[in-house]
PDB file of C-alpha atoms in Angstrom:
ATOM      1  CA  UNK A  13     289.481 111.453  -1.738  1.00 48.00           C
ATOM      2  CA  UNK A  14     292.192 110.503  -4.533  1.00 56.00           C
ATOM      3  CA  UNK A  15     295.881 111.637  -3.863  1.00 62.00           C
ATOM      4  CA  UNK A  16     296.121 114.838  -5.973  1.00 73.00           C
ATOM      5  CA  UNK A  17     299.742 113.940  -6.922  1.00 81.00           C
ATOM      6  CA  UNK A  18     301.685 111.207  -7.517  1.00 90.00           C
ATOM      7  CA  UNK A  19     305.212 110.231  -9.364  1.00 95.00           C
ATOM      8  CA  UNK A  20     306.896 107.903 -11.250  1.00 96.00           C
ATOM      9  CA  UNK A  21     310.393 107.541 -12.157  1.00 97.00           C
ATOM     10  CA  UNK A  22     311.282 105.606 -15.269  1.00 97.00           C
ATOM     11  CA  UNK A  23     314.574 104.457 -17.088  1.00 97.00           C
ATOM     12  CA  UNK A  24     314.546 106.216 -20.263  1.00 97.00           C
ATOM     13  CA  UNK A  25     314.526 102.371 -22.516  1.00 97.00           C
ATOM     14  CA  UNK A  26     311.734 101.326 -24.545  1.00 95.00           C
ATOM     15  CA  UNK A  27     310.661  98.331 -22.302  1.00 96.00           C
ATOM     16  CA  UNK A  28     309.660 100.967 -19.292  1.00 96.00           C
ATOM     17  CA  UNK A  29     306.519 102.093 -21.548  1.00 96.00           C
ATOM     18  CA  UNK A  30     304.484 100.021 -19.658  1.00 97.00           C
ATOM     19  CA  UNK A  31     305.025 101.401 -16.373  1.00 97.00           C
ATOM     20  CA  UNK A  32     303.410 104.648 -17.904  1.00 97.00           C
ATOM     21  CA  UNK A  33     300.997 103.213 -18.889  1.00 96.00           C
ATOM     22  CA  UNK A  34     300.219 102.020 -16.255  1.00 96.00           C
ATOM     23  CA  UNK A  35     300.873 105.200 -14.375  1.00 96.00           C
ATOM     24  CA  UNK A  36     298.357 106.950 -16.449  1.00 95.00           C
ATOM     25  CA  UNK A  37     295.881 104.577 -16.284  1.00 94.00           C
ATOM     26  CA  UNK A  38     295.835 104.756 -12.605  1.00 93.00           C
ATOM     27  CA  UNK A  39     295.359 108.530 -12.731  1.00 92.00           C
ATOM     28  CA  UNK A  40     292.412 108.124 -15.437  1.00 90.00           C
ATOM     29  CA  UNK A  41     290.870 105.692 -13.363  1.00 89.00           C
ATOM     30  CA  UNK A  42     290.729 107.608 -10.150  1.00 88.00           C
ATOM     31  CA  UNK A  43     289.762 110.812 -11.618  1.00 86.00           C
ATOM     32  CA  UNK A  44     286.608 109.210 -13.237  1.00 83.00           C
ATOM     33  CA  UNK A  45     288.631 110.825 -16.677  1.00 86.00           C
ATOM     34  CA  UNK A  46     287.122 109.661 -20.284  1.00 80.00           C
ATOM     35  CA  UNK A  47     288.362 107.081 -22.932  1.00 81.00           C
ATOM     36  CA  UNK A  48     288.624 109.866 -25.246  1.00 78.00           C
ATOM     37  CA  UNK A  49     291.083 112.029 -23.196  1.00 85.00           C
ATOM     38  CA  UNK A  50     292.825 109.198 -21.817  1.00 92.00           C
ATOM     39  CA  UNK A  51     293.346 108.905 -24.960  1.00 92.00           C
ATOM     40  CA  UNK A  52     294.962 112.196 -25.095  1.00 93.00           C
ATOM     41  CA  UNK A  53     296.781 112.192 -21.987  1.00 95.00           C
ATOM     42  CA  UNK A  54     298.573 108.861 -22.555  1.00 96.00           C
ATOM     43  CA  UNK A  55     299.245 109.426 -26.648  1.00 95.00           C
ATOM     44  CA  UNK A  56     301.295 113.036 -25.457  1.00 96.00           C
ATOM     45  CA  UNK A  57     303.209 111.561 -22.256  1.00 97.00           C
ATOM     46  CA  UNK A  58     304.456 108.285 -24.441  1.00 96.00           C
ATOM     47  CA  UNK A  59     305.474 110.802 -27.895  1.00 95.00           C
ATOM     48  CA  UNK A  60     307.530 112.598 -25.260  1.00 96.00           C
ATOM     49  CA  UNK A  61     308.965 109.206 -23.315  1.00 97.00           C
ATOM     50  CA  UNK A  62     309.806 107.403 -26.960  1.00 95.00           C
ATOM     51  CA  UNK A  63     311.684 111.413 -28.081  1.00 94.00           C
ATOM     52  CA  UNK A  64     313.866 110.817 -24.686  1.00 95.00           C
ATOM     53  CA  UNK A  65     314.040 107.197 -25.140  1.00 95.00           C
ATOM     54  CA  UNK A  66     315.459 108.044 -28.339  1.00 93.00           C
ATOM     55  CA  UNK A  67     317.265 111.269 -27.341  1.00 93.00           C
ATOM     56  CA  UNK A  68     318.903 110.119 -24.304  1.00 94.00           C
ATOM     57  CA  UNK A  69     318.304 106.702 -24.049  1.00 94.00           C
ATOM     58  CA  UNK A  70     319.376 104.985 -19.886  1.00 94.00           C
ATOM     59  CA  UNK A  71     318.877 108.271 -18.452  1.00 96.00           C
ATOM     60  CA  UNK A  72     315.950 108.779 -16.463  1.00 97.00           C
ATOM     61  CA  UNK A  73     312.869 110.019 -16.492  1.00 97.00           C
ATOM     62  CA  UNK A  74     310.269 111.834 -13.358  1.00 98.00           C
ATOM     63  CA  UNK A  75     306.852 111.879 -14.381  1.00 98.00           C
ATOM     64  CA  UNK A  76     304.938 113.768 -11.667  1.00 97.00           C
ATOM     65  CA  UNK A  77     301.057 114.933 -11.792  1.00 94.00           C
ATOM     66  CA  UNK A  78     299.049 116.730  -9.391  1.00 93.00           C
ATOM     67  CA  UNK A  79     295.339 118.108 -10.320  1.00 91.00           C
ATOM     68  CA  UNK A  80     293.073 120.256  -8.610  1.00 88.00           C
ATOM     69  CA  UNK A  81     290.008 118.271 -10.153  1.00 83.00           C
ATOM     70  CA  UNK A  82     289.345 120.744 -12.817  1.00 85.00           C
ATOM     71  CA  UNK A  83     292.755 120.292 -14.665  1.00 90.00           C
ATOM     72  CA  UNK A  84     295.737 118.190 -14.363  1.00 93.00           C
ATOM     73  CA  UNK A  85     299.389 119.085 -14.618  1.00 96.00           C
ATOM     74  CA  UNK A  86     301.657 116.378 -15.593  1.00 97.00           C
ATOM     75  CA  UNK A  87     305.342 117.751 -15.598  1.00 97.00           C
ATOM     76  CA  UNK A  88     308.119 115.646 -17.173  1.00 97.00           C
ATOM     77  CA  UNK A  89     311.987 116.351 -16.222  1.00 97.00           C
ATOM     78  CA  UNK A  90     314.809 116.371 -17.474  1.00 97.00           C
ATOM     79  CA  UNK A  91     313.948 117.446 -21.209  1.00 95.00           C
ATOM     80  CA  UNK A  92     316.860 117.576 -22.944  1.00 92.00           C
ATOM     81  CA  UNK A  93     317.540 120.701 -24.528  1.00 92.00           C
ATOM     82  CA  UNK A  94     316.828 120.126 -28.062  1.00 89.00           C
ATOM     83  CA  UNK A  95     313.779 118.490 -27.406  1.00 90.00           C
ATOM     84  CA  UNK A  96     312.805 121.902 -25.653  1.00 91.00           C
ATOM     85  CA  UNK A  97     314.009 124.016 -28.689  1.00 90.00           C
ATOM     86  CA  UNK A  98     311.503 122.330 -30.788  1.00 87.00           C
ATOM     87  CA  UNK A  99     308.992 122.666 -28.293  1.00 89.00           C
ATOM     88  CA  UNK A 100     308.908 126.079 -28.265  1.00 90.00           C
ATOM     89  CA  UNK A 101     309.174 125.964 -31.970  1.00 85.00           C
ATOM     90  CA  UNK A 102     306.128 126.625 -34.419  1.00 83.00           C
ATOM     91  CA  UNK A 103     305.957 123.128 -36.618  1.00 74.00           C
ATOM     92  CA  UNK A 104     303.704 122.884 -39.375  1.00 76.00           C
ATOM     93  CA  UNK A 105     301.450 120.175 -40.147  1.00 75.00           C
ATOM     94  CA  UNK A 106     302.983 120.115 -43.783  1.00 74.00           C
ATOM     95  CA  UNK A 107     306.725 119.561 -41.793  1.00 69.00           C
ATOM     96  CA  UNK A 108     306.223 117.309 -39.275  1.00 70.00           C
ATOM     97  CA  UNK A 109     307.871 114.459 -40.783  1.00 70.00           C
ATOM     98  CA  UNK A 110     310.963 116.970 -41.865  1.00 72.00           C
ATOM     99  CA  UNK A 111     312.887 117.418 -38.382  1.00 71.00           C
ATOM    100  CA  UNK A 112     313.666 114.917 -35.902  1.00 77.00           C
ATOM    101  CA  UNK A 113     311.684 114.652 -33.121  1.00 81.00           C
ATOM    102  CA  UNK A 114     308.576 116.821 -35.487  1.00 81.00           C
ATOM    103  CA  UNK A 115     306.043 113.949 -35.116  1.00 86.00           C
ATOM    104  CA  UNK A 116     306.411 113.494 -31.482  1.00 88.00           C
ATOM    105  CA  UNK A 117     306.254 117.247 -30.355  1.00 89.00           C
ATOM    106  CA  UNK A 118     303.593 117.819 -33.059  1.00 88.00           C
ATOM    107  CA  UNK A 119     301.509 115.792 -31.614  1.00 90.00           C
ATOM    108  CA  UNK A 120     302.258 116.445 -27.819  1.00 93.00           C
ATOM    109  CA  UNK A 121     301.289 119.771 -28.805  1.00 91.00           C
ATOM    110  CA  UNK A 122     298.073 118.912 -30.581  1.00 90.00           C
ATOM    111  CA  UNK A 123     297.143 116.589 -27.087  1.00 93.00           C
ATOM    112  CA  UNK A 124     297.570 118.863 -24.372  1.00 94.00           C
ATOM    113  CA  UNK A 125     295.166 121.991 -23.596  1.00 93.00           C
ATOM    114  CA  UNK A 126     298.302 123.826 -22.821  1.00 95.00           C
ATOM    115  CA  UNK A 127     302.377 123.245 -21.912  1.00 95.00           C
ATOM    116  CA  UNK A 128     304.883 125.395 -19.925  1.00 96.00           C
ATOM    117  CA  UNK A 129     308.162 125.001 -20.230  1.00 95.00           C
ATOM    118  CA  UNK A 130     310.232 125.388 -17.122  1.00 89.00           C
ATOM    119  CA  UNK A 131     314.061 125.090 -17.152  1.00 87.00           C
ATOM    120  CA  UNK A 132     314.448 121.414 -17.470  1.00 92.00           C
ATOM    121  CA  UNK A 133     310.959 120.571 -17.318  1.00 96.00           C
ATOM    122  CA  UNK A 134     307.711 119.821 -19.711  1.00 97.00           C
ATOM    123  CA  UNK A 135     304.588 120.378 -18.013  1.00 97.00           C
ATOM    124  CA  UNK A 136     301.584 119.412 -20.191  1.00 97.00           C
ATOM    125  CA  UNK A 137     297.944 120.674 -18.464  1.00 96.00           C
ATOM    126  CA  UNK A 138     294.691 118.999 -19.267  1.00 93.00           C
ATOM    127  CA  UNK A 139     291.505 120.755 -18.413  1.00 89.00           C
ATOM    128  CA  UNK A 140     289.234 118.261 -17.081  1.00 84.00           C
ATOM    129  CA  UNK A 141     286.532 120.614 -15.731  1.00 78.00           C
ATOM    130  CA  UNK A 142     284.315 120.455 -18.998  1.00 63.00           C
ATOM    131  CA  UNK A 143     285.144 118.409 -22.032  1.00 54.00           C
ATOM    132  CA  UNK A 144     283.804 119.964 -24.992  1.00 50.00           C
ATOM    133  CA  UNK A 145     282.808 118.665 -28.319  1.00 53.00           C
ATOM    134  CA  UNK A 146     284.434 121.396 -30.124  1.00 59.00           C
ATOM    135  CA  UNK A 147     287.919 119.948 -28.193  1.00 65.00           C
ATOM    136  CA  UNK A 148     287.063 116.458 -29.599  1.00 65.00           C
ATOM    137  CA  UNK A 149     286.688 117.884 -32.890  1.00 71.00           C
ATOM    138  CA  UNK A 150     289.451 119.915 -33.215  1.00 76.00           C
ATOM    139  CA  UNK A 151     292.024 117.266 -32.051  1.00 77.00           C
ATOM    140  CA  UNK A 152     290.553 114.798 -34.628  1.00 78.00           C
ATOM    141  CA  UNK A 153     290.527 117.105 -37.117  1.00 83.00           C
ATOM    142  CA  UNK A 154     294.562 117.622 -36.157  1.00 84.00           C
ATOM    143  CA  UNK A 155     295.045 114.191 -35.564  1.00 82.00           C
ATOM    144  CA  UNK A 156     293.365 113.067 -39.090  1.00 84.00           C
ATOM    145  CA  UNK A 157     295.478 115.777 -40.832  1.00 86.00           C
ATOM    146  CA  UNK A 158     298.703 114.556 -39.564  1.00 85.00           C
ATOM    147  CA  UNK A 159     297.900 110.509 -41.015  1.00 86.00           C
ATOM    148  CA  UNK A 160     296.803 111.859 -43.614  1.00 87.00           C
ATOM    149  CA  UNK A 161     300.007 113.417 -44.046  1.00 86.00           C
ATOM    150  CA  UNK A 162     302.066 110.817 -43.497  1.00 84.00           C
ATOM    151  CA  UNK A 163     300.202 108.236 -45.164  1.00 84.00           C
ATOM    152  CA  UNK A 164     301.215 110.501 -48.475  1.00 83.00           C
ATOM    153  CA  UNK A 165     304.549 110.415 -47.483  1.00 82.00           C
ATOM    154  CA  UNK A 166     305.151 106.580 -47.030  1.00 81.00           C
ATOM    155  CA  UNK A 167     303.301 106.644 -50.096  1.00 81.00           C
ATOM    156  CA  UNK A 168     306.100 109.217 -51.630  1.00 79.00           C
ATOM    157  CA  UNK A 169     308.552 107.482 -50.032  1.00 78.00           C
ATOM    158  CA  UNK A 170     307.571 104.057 -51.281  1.00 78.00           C
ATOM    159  CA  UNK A 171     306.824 105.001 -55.518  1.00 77.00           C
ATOM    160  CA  UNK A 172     310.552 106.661 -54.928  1.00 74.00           C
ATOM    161  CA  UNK A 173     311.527 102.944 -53.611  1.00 72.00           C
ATOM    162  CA  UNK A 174     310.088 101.584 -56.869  1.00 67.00           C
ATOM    163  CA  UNK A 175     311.994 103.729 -59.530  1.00 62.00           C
TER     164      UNK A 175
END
């Protein structure tokens, strides 16, 4: 049997990426978990690390997750404040690129199955009981919205560059 929880502590500077990476590999591996939600699991943990990295860059970062085999629970502390404020904020596709931090939480949120927030922590929950094509769908539906999004905006951005 696989240890049903496990942590990592991270500096909050770019370079420490790869220990997450790492650290979520090692989970996906030993829970027999899919490329596609992986996927998923590693995209929302690294948005959040690169907001803090960015937020509160040489703090540090606990990254703990414990699963009862039918979902995971990966709980991130300490989120800084703001970062929590615009969690619990409504964003809209169309405004993702218009507040800082928008793209990362925008897409943390699109990820995960569900998130608590708990005073200073994130916890992001996976349900790994039964992946369902209609889950695959609608997060590449959300996740081909938002490029599609901002590949009209670097467009924007770059015809404005031009003038």
């Amino acid at each position: 049997m696989v240890a049903n929880d496990q942590s990592l502590t991270v500096k909050l500077v770019i370079e420490e990426i790869r220990k997450i990476e790492q650290f979520v590999d090692d989970i996906c591996d030993q829970l027999f978990i899919n490329d596609t939600y992986y996927g998923n699991i590693l995209m929302s943990i690294t948005e959040l690390f690169q907001a803090l990295c960015e937020k509160t860059p040489e703090e540090t970062l606990k990254i703990t997750y414990n699963t009862d085999y039918k979902q995971i629970k990966i709980t991130a502390q300490p989120i800084d404040k703001e970062i929590i404020n615009i969690i619990e904020t409504d964003i809209e596709i169309e405004n993702v690129l218009d507040g800082k931090f928008s793209k990362n939480i925008y897409l943390i949120k699109s990820l995960v199955d569900q998130y608590e927030v708990s005073d200073d922590a994130l916890i992001l929950n996976f349900d790994i009981s039964a992946l369902h094509n209609e889950i695959y769908k609608k997060r590449a539906d959300q996740l081909h919205s938002y490029l599609k999004n901002e590949k009209a905006e670097k467009k924007k951005e770059k015809s404005s560059d031009n003038i």
